[in-house]
Amino acid sequence: MFIGRERELSALGKLYNSGKFEFAVIYGRRRVGKTALINEFIGDKKAVYFMGVESNAKQNLENFSKSIMELSGTTKGGLSFLSFQSALEYVFALSEKERIILAIDEYPYVARSSKSLSSTLQLLIDKHKDTSKLMLILCGSSMSYMEDNVLAYKAPLYGRRTAQIKLSPFDFEETCRYFKDLSDEDKALIYGIAGGTPQYLLQMDDKLSIEDNIKNTYLNPVSFLYEEPVNLLKQEVREPAIYTAVITAVATGSSRMSEISGKVGEDTSVCTNYLKNLIDLGIIKKETPYGEKASRRSVYSIEDNMFRFWYRFVPENTSIIARGAADLAYRRIEPQLSEYMGKVFEDICTQYLWKLLLSEKSPVQFTSLGRWWGTDPKTKSQTEIDIMGEQDKNTALFAECKWTNEKADLGVLDTLMNRGELFSYKTKHFFLFSRSGFTKGCADKARESGNVTLVEYTDIIRAMRL
């Protein structure tokens, strides 16, 4: 079942319908659904689809030759082309008279095995682009390779592409489409424990409870997800053990560089490099207080929910999971789930605010959203705002997100409005998000204030269905 990716399919469709030579680059982290997107797009079209393998040039050329021969309806005596250049020349010749797609998946594997491939493609594109009806798609999971050797200014193929798509995990709204049989609250929990990566979502079953889904995946030594973070790091980095230590430090509460360095036992200069690579992989994110471009108050957190859940709960329970005690492990995890979901709910609320803006229903026309933290000059204590967004120097919004079983009360709203007083905007609008609704006192104050919007989780779900 293929879900979502409407914008990406539409973009590829426009390129295809142009009828002229087009060159699209598709890249993104592993498991995010790049191959599924390509297969969905080329399904009813005349195309050569070739997936590179981590082997030598001879093996990749043989596989490429077979893919080309399947399109042309001949086996060519079972022989391979003598070179990638001759194989590509053949495809360009086929596309002189009709629209053909050439999709090379896992391009980095092929290009690493044949060092001159990118230069050969550059030569042939320059030679045939004005007369060819070829639509070329290069796809890769190695983010650094695609950015440095395909998209970068010094790369041979620079300036030849006509489009690029960096495929990201699904957002909350798209994730909900996978799980029509889950309750609304369980959809948030699934998003919190698996994130929006399609391959991880496929491991979840909407016929089962959240408890059983967690037991069947993270607490099951033979499941795909049980070893996925470690396996993925082994594919992407040279020193997975140190990267694992860095991620574990962040997942267990070390957010500042000095804290991470102390926990890992490496100098900050060393940790900086590891963190940068993890940011490039979409696993870690770096945040500064909203409105500050560079700050010593920067913090690090885990971007990907699957990694966040795994490193938060699996390592500390490894011994009992290995002994098949999934029930015991879950009993240890379950009391912490509500607190864990706090950050996830902030992310969901942020996505809701963007949806309001794009549908022209937001009271504040913000240009960005982020978290703010700093010192309250009155109390001399640290404080923070879950979500903040600025329209201009005069107008901003502030939001608080509560994922608790209790209704948000007047005290929560008062605290949010008091934190808004730390800023000098003339016009301020406040959003209070709650999993469980609001007390009468809170609702009355919001109504009287005139600049407060109360949003229950059920309101978010309703908006996602529009």
GROMACS .gro file of C-alpha atoms in nm:
model
  466
    1MET     CA    1   0.000   0.000   0.000
    2PHE     CA    2   0.148   0.334  -0.112
    3ILE     CA    3   0.050   0.635   0.100
    4GLY     CA    4   0.125   1.005   0.073
    5ARG     CA    5   0.402   1.175  -0.127
    6GLU     CA    6   0.148   1.368  -0.335
    7ARG     CA    7   0.375   1.670  -0.374
    8GLU     CA    8   0.672   1.460  -0.481
    9LEU     CA    9   0.465   1.261  -0.732
   10SER     CA   10   0.319   1.582  -0.869
   11ALA     CA   11   0.667   1.733  -0.911
   12LEU     CA   12   0.793   1.423  -1.091
   13GLY     CA   13   0.480   1.419  -1.306
   14LYS     CA   14   0.541   1.776  -1.422
   15LEU     CA   15   0.896   1.687  -1.520
   16TYR     CA   16   0.776   1.382  -1.709
   17ASN     CA   17   0.507   1.576  -1.894
   18SER     CA   18   0.753   1.839  -2.016
   19GLY     CA   19   0.858   1.597  -2.288
   20LYS     CA   20   1.216   1.728  -2.287
   21PHE     CA   21   1.529   1.603  -2.113
   22GLU     CA   22   1.492   1.616  -1.737
   23PHE     CA   23   1.730   1.515  -1.460
   24ALA     CA   24   1.592   1.469  -1.108
   25VAL     CA   25   1.799   1.386  -0.800
   26ILE     CA   26   1.617   1.204  -0.519
   27TYR     CA   27   1.796   1.155  -0.190
   28GLY     CA   28   1.722   1.094   0.175
   29ARG     CA   29   1.811   0.868   0.464
   30ARG     CA   30   1.763   0.493   0.451
   31ARG     CA   31   1.412   0.346   0.500
   32VAL     CA   32   1.242   0.675   0.413
   33GLY     CA   33   1.067   0.541   0.102
   34LYS     CA   34   1.274   0.661  -0.195
   35THR     CA   35   1.250   0.332  -0.386
   36ALA     CA   36   0.877   0.309  -0.317
   37LEU     CA   37   0.832   0.662  -0.454
   38ILE     CA   38   1.024   0.579  -0.773
   39ASN     CA   39   0.835   0.254  -0.829
   40GLU     CA   40   0.501   0.428  -0.775
   41PHE     CA   41   0.597   0.696  -1.027
   42ILE     CA   42   0.731   0.472  -1.304
   43GLY     CA   43   0.467   0.201  -1.258
   44ASP     CA   44   0.268   0.275  -1.575
   45LYS     CA   45   0.550   0.434  -1.777
   46LYS     CA   46   0.823   0.309  -2.008
   47ALA     CA   47   1.126   0.296  -1.782
   48VAL     CA   48   1.460   0.136  -1.706
   49TYR     CA   49   1.489   0.080  -1.333
   50PHE     CA   50   1.830  -0.023  -1.204
   51MET     CA   51   1.937  -0.059  -0.841
   52GLY     CA   52   2.309  -0.043  -0.773
   53VAL     CA   53   2.466  -0.298  -0.542
   54GLU     CA   54   2.765  -0.271  -0.313
   55SER     CA   55   2.990  -0.468  -0.547
   56ASN     CA   56   3.240  -0.405  -0.826
   57ALA     CA   57   3.187  -0.224  -1.156
   58LYS     CA   58   3.156  -0.549  -1.354
   59GLN     CA   59   2.863  -0.673  -1.144
   60ASN     CA   60   2.683  -0.339  -1.158
   61LEU     CA   61   2.736  -0.312  -1.534
   62GLU     CA   62   2.593  -0.661  -1.588
   63ASN     CA   63   2.286  -0.575  -1.380
   64PHE     CA   64   2.245  -0.245  -1.561
   65SER     CA   65   2.266  -0.422  -1.896
   66LYS     CA   66   1.992  -0.666  -1.797
   67SER     CA   67   1.764  -0.380  -1.694
   68ILE     CA   68   1.815  -0.209  -2.030
   69MET     CA   69   1.757  -0.528  -2.226
   70GLU     CA   70   1.432  -0.591  -2.038
   71LEU     CA   71   1.303  -0.258  -2.164
   72SER     CA   72   1.411  -0.312  -2.524
   73GLY     CA   73   1.266  -0.662  -2.528
   74THR     CA   74   1.587  -0.836  -2.626
   75THR     CA   75   1.848  -1.034  -2.437
   76LYS     CA   76   2.127  -0.919  -2.671
   77GLY     CA   77   2.259  -1.273  -2.665
   78GLY     CA   78   2.280  -1.255  -2.289
   79LEU     CA   79   2.581  -1.023  -2.312
   80SER     CA   80   2.651  -0.709  -2.114
   81PHE     CA   81   2.749  -0.375  -2.256
   82LEU     CA   82   3.124  -0.328  -2.261
   83SER     CA   83   3.110  -0.008  -2.057
   84PHE     CA   84   2.871   0.219  -1.872
   85GLN     CA   85   2.924   0.475  -2.146
   86SER     CA   86   2.802   0.238  -2.418
   87ALA     CA   87   2.506   0.133  -2.201
   88LEU     CA   88   2.408   0.494  -2.136
   89GLU     CA   89   2.457   0.587  -2.504
   90TYR     CA   90   2.211   0.309  -2.589
   91VAL     CA   91   1.950   0.448  -2.348
   92PHE     CA   92   1.995   0.801  -2.482
   93ALA     CA   93   1.948   0.664  -2.835
   94LEU     CA   94   1.624   0.489  -2.732
   95SER     CA   95   1.494   0.817  -2.592
   96GLU     CA   96   1.548   1.018  -2.909
   97LYS     CA   97   1.197   0.934  -3.034
   98GLU     CA   98   0.995   0.852  -2.721
   99ARG     CA   99   0.973   0.940  -2.354
  100ILE     CA  100   1.180   0.699  -2.144
  101ILE     CA  101   1.271   0.713  -1.775
  102LEU     CA  102   1.609   0.591  -1.655
  103ALA     CA  103   1.609   0.552  -1.277
  104ILE     CA  104   1.937   0.455  -1.112
  105ASP     CA  105   1.867   0.368  -0.749
  106GLU     CA  106   2.148   0.360  -0.489
  107TYR     CA  107   2.361   0.559  -0.731
  108PRO     CA  108   2.650   0.595  -0.481
  109TYR     CA  109   2.715   0.218  -0.497
  110VAL     CA  110   2.747   0.233  -0.875
  111ALA     CA  111   2.951   0.553  -0.886
  112ARG     CA  112   3.196   0.432  -0.621
  113SER     CA  113   3.258   0.114  -0.818
  114SER     CA  114   3.303   0.306  -1.144
  115LYS     CA  115   3.492   0.626  -1.064
  116SER     CA  116   3.434   0.785  -1.405
  117LEU     CA  117   3.055   0.733  -1.411
  118SER     CA  118   2.960   1.085  -1.303
  119SER     CA  119   3.192   1.239  -1.562
  120THR     CA  120   3.052   1.005  -1.827
  121LEU     CA  121   2.699   1.112  -1.741
  122GLN     CA  122   2.805   1.475  -1.756
  123LEU     CA  123   2.950   1.420  -2.105
  124LEU     CA  124   2.641   1.242  -2.236
  125ILE     CA  125   2.394   1.487  -2.084
  126ASP     CA  126   2.577   1.780  -2.243
  127LYS     CA  127   2.582   1.595  -2.576
  128HIS     CA  128   2.218   1.481  -2.589
  129LYS     CA  129   2.011   1.710  -2.363
  130ASP     CA  130   1.880   1.928  -2.646
  131THR     CA  131   1.745   1.635  -2.850
  132SER     CA  132   1.674   1.370  -2.588
  133LYS     CA  133   1.337   1.282  -2.435
  134LEU     CA  134   1.506   1.099  -2.148
  135MET     CA  135   1.400   1.158  -1.788
  136LEU     CA  136   1.698   1.066  -1.573
  137ILE     CA  137   1.653   0.995  -1.202
  138LEU     CA  138   1.952   0.942  -0.973
  139CYS     CA  139   1.864   0.824  -0.623
  140GLY     CA  140   2.079   0.760  -0.318
  141SER     CA  141   2.066   0.691   0.055
  142SER     CA  142   2.416   0.816   0.130
  143MET     CA  143   2.326   1.176   0.206
  144SER     CA  144   2.686   1.296   0.218
  145TYR     CA  145   2.773   1.132  -0.115
  146MET     CA  146   2.470   1.272  -0.296
  147GLU     CA  147   2.528   1.621  -0.159
  148ASP     CA  148   2.906   1.623  -0.217
  149ASN     CA  149   2.932   1.429  -0.544
  150VAL     CA  150   2.604   1.498  -0.724
  151LEU     CA  151   2.462   1.828  -0.596
  152ALA     CA  152   2.773   2.021  -0.490
  153TYR     CA  153   2.929   2.298  -0.697
  154LYS     CA  154   3.249   2.102  -0.765
  155ALA     CA  155   3.068   1.780  -0.863
  156PRO     CA  156   3.079   1.680  -1.233
  157LEU     CA  157   2.698   1.676  -1.251
  158TYR     CA  158   2.654   2.020  -1.097
  159GLY     CA  159   2.426   2.240  -1.306
  160ARG     CA  160   2.279   1.948  -1.504
  161ARG     CA  161   1.989   1.858  -1.275
  162THR     CA  162   1.651   2.015  -1.337
  163ALA     CA  163   1.506   1.917  -0.997
  164GLN     CA  164   1.603   1.768  -0.663
  165ILE     CA  165   1.387   1.604  -0.398
  166LYS     CA  166   1.516   1.550  -0.046
  167LEU     CA  167   1.272   1.294   0.088
  168SER     CA  168   1.188   1.334   0.455
  169PRO     CA  169   0.995   1.110   0.694
  170PHE     CA  170   0.618   1.151   0.702
  171ASP     CA  171   0.468   1.415   0.925
  172PHE     CA  172   0.198   1.329   1.180
  173GLU     CA  173  -0.090   1.380   0.937
  174GLU     CA  174   0.061   1.145   0.679
  175THR     CA  175   0.149   0.890   0.946
  176CYS     CA  176  -0.215   0.878   1.061
  177ARG     CA  177  -0.316   0.750   0.717
  178TYR     CA  178  -0.131   0.426   0.785
  179PHE     CA  179  -0.338   0.348   1.094
  180LYS     CA  180  -0.708   0.390   1.030
  181ASP     CA  181  -0.803   0.132   1.297
  182LEU     CA  182  -0.609   0.295   1.582
  183SER     CA  183  -0.779   0.530   1.827
  184ASP     CA  184  -0.690   0.897   1.787
  185GLU     CA  185  -0.471   0.890   2.098
  186ASP     CA  186  -0.291   0.574   1.988
  187LYS     CA  187  -0.205   0.741   1.655
  188ALA     CA  188  -0.004   0.999   1.849
  189LEU     CA  189   0.164   0.723   2.049
  190ILE     CA  190   0.256   0.529   1.734
  191TYR     CA  191   0.404   0.848   1.586
  192GLY     CA  192   0.593   0.899   1.910
  193ILE     CA  193   0.748   0.553   1.915
  194ALA     CA  194   0.805   0.491   1.543
  195GLY     CA  195   0.827   0.838   1.389
  196GLY     CA  196   0.736   0.898   1.026
  197THR     CA  197   0.979   0.666   0.849
  198PRO     CA  198   0.769   0.432   0.630
  199GLN     CA  199   0.980   0.121   0.691
  200TYR     CA  200   0.939   0.163   1.067
  201LEU     CA  201   0.567   0.229   1.041
  202LEU     CA  202   0.528  -0.096   0.848
  203GLN     CA  203   0.647  -0.281   1.159
  204MET     CA  204   0.343  -0.154   1.351
  205ASP     CA  205   0.000  -0.321   1.344
  206ASP     CA  206  -0.312  -0.108   1.390
  207LYS     CA  207  -0.508  -0.419   1.493
  208LEU     CA  208  -0.295  -0.441   1.809
  209SER     CA  209  -0.269  -0.224   2.119
  210ILE     CA  210   0.024   0.013   2.173
  211GLU     CA  211   0.150  -0.222   2.442
  212ASP     CA  212   0.153  -0.520   2.206
  213ASN     CA  213   0.315  -0.315   1.930
  214ILE     CA  214   0.597  -0.211   2.162
  215LYS     CA  215   0.642  -0.569   2.284
  216ASN     CA  216   0.645  -0.710   1.931
  217THR     CA  217   0.907  -0.465   1.806
  218TYR     CA  218   1.134  -0.293   2.057
  219LEU     CA  219   1.107  -0.565   2.322
  220ASN     CA  220   1.146  -0.859   2.084
  221PRO     CA  221   1.508  -0.966   2.017
  222VAL     CA  222   1.421  -1.113   1.675
  223SER     CA  223   1.227  -0.813   1.542
  224PHE     CA  224   1.349  -0.575   1.271
  225LEU     CA  225   1.338  -0.269   1.498
  226TYR     CA  226   1.522  -0.428   1.788
  227GLU     CA  227   1.862  -0.391   1.616
  228GLU     CA  228   1.773  -0.127   1.357
  229PRO     CA  229   1.950   0.177   1.510
  230VAL     CA  230   2.276  -0.010   1.552
  231ASN     CA  231   2.253  -0.169   1.206
  232LEU     CA  232   2.178   0.165   1.041
  233LEU     CA  233   2.475   0.331   1.210
  234LYS     CA  234   2.701   0.048   1.093
  235GLN     CA  235   2.594   0.125   0.736
  236GLU     CA  236   2.641   0.500   0.767
  237VAL     CA  237   2.943   0.566   0.992
  238ARG     CA  238   3.288   0.424   1.059
  239GLU     CA  239   3.279   0.426   1.439
  240PRO     CA  240   2.926   0.319   1.535
  241ALA     CA  241   3.020   0.255   1.899
  242ILE     CA  242   3.109   0.620   1.962
  243TYR     CA  243   2.804   0.742   1.771
  244THR     CA  244   2.591   0.512   1.984
  245ALA     CA  245   2.743   0.664   2.298
  246VAL     CA  246   2.666   1.016   2.172
  247ILE     CA  247   2.304   0.933   2.088
  248THR     CA  248   2.259   0.755   2.422
  249ALA     CA  249   2.390   1.060   2.607
  250VAL     CA  250   2.141   1.287   2.430
  251ALA     CA  251   1.852   1.043   2.472
  252THR     CA  252   1.907   1.017   2.845
  253GLY     CA  253   1.906   1.391   2.910
  254SER     CA  254   2.246   1.534   2.819
  255SER     CA  255   2.154   1.820   2.588
  256ARG     CA  256   2.445   2.064   2.606
  257MET     CA  257   2.782   2.004   2.445
  258SER     CA  258   2.969   1.997   2.776
  259GLU     CA  259   2.724   1.741   2.918
  260ILE     CA  260   2.746   1.519   2.609
  261SER     CA  261   3.126   1.539   2.608
  262GLY     CA  262   3.144   1.444   2.975
  263LYS     CA  263   2.903   1.154   2.933
  264VAL     CA  264   3.084   1.016   2.626
  265GLY     CA  265   3.434   1.076   2.759
  266GLU     CA  266   3.557   1.262   2.450
  267ASP     CA  267   3.671   1.621   2.394
  268THR     CA  268   3.406   1.867   2.280
  269SER     CA  269   3.590   1.909   1.948
  270VAL     CA  270   3.553   1.537   1.883
  271CYS     CA  271   3.187   1.531   1.987
  272THR     CA  272   3.115   1.830   1.765
  273ASN     CA  273   3.215   1.631   1.458
  274TYR     CA  274   3.006   1.328   1.558
  275LEU     CA  275   2.705   1.546   1.629
  276LYS     CA  276   2.738   1.720   1.293
  277ASN     CA  277   2.729   1.385   1.114
  278LEU     CA  278   2.427   1.274   1.316
  279ILE     CA  279   2.251   1.600   1.227
  280ASP     CA  280   2.325   1.534   0.857
  281LEU     CA  281   2.169   1.188   0.897
  282GLY     CA  282   1.851   1.337   1.043
  283ILE     CA  283   1.900   1.161   1.378
  284ILE     CA  284   2.005   1.457   1.596
  285LYS     CA  285   1.896   1.820   1.577
  286LYS     CA  286   2.060   2.131   1.717
  287GLU     CA  287   1.840   2.405   1.861
  288THR     CA  288   1.909   2.758   1.972
  289PRO     CA  289   1.658   2.972   2.164
  290TYR     CA  290   1.408   3.117   1.917
  291GLY     CA  291   1.534   3.441   1.767
  292GLU     CA  292   1.903   3.370   1.832
  293LYS     CA  293   2.115   3.273   1.531
  294ALA     CA  294   2.413   3.151   1.733
  295SER     CA  295   2.419   3.090   2.102
  296ARG     CA  296   2.620   2.923   2.374
  297ARG     CA  297   2.283   2.810   2.500
  298SER     CA  298   2.239   2.574   2.204
  299VAL     CA  299   2.112   2.228   2.292
  300TYR     CA  300   2.093   1.895   2.113
  301SER     CA  301   1.800   1.656   2.099
  302ILE     CA  302   1.702   1.348   1.901
  303GLU     CA  303   1.517   1.437   1.581
  304ASP     CA  304   1.394   1.090   1.486
  305ASN     CA  305   1.127   0.942   1.713
  306MET     CA  306   1.226   0.581   1.652
  307PHE     CA  307   1.584   0.654   1.761
  308ARG     CA  308   1.457   0.861   2.050
  309PHE     CA  309   1.232   0.585   2.181
  310TRP     CA  310   1.488   0.309   2.122
  311TYR     CA  311   1.778   0.482   2.297
  312ARG     CA  312   1.555   0.600   2.580
  313PHE     CA  313   1.413   0.258   2.668
  314VAL     CA  314   1.586  -0.037   2.499
  315PRO     CA  315   1.951  -0.023   2.621
  316GLU     CA  316   1.857  -0.005   2.989
  317ASN     CA  317   1.632  -0.309   2.946
  318THR     CA  318   1.855  -0.515   2.715
  319SER     CA  319   1.929  -0.788   2.969
  320ILE     CA  320   1.567  -0.866   3.048
  321ILE     CA  321   1.459  -0.832   2.683
  322ALA     CA  322   1.723  -1.090   2.585
  323ARG     CA  323   1.566  -1.328   2.838
  324GLY     CA  324   1.224  -1.292   2.680
  325ALA     CA  325   1.076  -1.085   2.962
  326ALA     CA  326   0.887  -0.840   2.739
  327ASP     CA  327   0.607  -0.800   2.995
  328LEU     CA  328   0.852  -0.694   3.266
  329ALA     CA  329   1.030  -0.453   3.031
  330TYR     CA  330   0.701  -0.294   2.929
  331ARG     CA  331   0.596  -0.248   3.293
  332ARG     CA  332   0.913  -0.046   3.340
  333ILE     CA  333   0.849   0.164   3.029
  334GLU     CA  334   0.475   0.227   3.056
  335PRO     CA  335   0.483   0.474   3.353
  336GLN     CA  336   0.727   0.694   3.157
  337LEU     CA  337   0.529   0.707   2.831
  338SER     CA  338   0.322   1.014   2.915
  339GLU     CA  339   0.632   1.217   3.006
  340TYR     CA  340   0.810   1.084   2.695
  341MET     CA  341   0.520   1.199   2.476
  342GLY     CA  342   0.556   1.560   2.592
  343LYS     CA  343   0.815   1.647   2.325
  344VAL     CA  344   0.626   1.446   2.064
  345PHE     CA  345   0.311   1.645   2.137
  346GLU     CA  346   0.505   1.970   2.095
  347ASP     CA  347   0.608   1.851   1.749
  348ILE     CA  348   0.247   1.761   1.661
  349CYS     CA  349   0.126   2.102   1.782
  350THR     CA  350   0.396   2.276   1.576
  351GLN     CA  351   0.275   2.091   1.267
  352TYR     CA  352  -0.082   2.199   1.350
  353LEU     CA  353   0.024   2.565   1.366
  354TRP     CA  354   0.190   2.537   1.026
  355LYS     CA  355  -0.130   2.384   0.890
  356LEU     CA  356  -0.326   2.681   1.025
  357LEU     CA  357  -0.086   2.923   0.859
  358LEU     CA  358  -0.090   2.748   0.521
  359SER     CA  359  -0.470   2.731   0.527
  360GLU     CA  360  -0.478   3.105   0.608
  361LYS     CA  361  -0.645   3.051   0.947
  362SER     CA  362  -0.361   3.156   1.175
  363PRO     CA  363  -0.409   3.478   1.378
  364VAL     CA  364  -0.033   3.539   1.349
  365GLN     CA  365   0.143   3.524   1.011
  366PHE     CA  366   0.466   3.383   1.150
  367THR     CA  367   0.768   3.305   0.933
  368SER     CA  368   0.919   3.037   1.157
  369LEU     CA  369   0.851   2.846   1.477
  370GLY     CA  370   1.083   2.729   1.750
  371ARG     CA  371   1.139   2.676   2.119
  372TRP     CA  372   1.270   2.948   2.352
  373TRP     CA  373   1.446   2.920   2.683
  374GLY     CA  374   1.630   3.167   2.901
  375THR     CA  375   1.632   3.348   3.235
  376ASP     CA  376   1.330   3.527   3.378
  377PRO     CA  377   1.479   3.857   3.507
  378LYS     CA  378   1.210   3.885   3.776
  379THR     CA  379   1.252   3.543   3.933
  380LYS     CA  380   1.617   3.493   3.825
  381SER     CA  381   1.518   3.138   3.730
  382GLN     CA  382   1.532   2.943   3.405
  383THR     CA  383   1.213   2.930   3.204
  384GLU     CA  384   1.105   2.817   2.859
  385ILE     CA  385   0.829   2.848   2.599
  386ASP     CA  386   0.731   2.534   2.408
  387ILE     CA  387   0.659   2.710   2.078
  388MET     CA  388   0.718   3.066   1.968
  389GLY     CA  389   0.674   3.236   1.631
  390GLU     CA  390   0.728   3.593   1.516
  391GLN     CA  391   0.533   3.774   1.243
  392ASP     CA  392   0.736   4.095   1.269
  393LYS     CA  393   0.890   4.312   1.539
  394ASN     CA  394   0.544   4.392   1.673
  395THR     CA  395   0.355   4.061   1.659
  396ALA     CA  396   0.425   3.709   1.786
  397LEU     CA  397   0.258   3.393   1.913
  398PHE     CA  398   0.342   3.183   2.217
  399ALA     CA  399   0.225   2.828   2.284
  400GLU     CA  400   0.226   2.574   2.567
  401CYS     CA  401   0.162   2.203   2.505
  402LYS     CA  402   0.030   1.967   2.776
  403TRP     CA  403   0.016   1.590   2.717
  404THR     CA  404  -0.134   1.489   3.051
  405ASN     CA  405  -0.445   1.310   3.177
  406GLU     CA  406  -0.558   1.624   3.361
  407LYS     CA  407  -0.733   1.920   3.203
  408ALA     CA  408  -0.517   2.228   3.158
  409ASP     CA  409  -0.616   2.477   3.426
  410LEU     CA  410  -0.605   2.852   3.473
  411GLY     CA  411  -0.259   2.834   3.627
  412VAL     CA  412  -0.114   2.688   3.307
  413LEU     CA  413  -0.262   2.969   3.097
  414ASP     CA  414  -0.148   3.236   3.342
  415THR     CA  415   0.206   3.098   3.336
  416LEU     CA  416   0.212   3.106   2.956
  417MET     CA  417   0.086   3.464   2.944
  418ASN     CA  418   0.338   3.572   3.209
  419ARG     CA  419   0.620   3.422   3.003
  420GLY     CA  420   0.493   3.619   2.707
  421GLU     CA  421   0.555   3.933   2.913
  422LEU     CA  422   0.928   3.866   2.885
  423PHE     CA  423   0.899   3.998   2.528
  424SER     CA  424   0.806   4.349   2.411
  425TYR     CA  425   0.580   4.266   2.117
  426LYS     CA  426   0.275   4.496   2.101
  427THR     CA  427   0.047   4.218   1.975
  428LYS     CA  428   0.067   3.874   2.133
  429HIS     CA  429  -0.146   3.569   2.068
  430PHE     CA  430  -0.138   3.265   2.293
  431PHE     CA  431  -0.212   2.903   2.205
  432LEU     CA  432  -0.272   2.647   2.479
  433PHE     CA  433  -0.274   2.286   2.359
  434SER     CA  434  -0.408   2.006   2.578
  435ARG     CA  435  -0.447   1.633   2.543
  436SER     CA  436  -0.741   1.626   2.789
  437GLY     CA  437  -0.921   1.957   2.750
  438PHE     CA  438  -0.948   2.261   2.977
  439THR     CA  439  -1.104   2.357   3.309
  440LYS     CA  440  -1.389   2.607   3.315
  441GLY     CA  441  -1.165   2.869   3.473
  442CYS     CA  442  -0.912   2.832   3.194
  443ALA     CA  443  -1.180   2.848   2.923
  444ASP     CA  444  -1.337   3.157   3.081
  445LYS     CA  445  -1.003   3.340   3.102
  446ALA     CA  446  -0.923   3.253   2.740
  447ARG     CA  447  -1.260   3.388   2.627
  448GLU     CA  448  -1.222   3.710   2.828
  449SER     CA  449  -0.868   3.772   2.708
  450GLY     CA  450  -0.958   3.767   2.339
  451ASN     CA  451  -0.604   3.675   2.233
  452VAL     CA  452  -0.600   3.311   2.347
  453THR     CA  453  -0.679   3.001   2.143
  454LEU     CA  454  -0.745   2.675   2.326
  455VAL     CA  455  -0.681   2.362   2.120
  456GLU     CA  456  -0.764   2.010   2.233
  457TYR     CA  457  -0.586   1.712   2.080
  458THR     CA  458  -0.918   1.612   1.924
  459ASP     CA  459  -0.922   1.949   1.742
  460ILE     CA  460  -0.584   1.866   1.591
  461ILE     CA  461  -0.707   1.527   1.473
  462ARG     CA  462  -1.015   1.691   1.322
  463ALA     CA  463  -0.798   1.942   1.136
  464MET     CA  464  -0.579   1.660   1.001
  465ARG     CA  465  -0.885   1.499   0.843
  466LEU     CA  466  -0.980   1.811   0.644
   0.00000   0.00000   0.00000
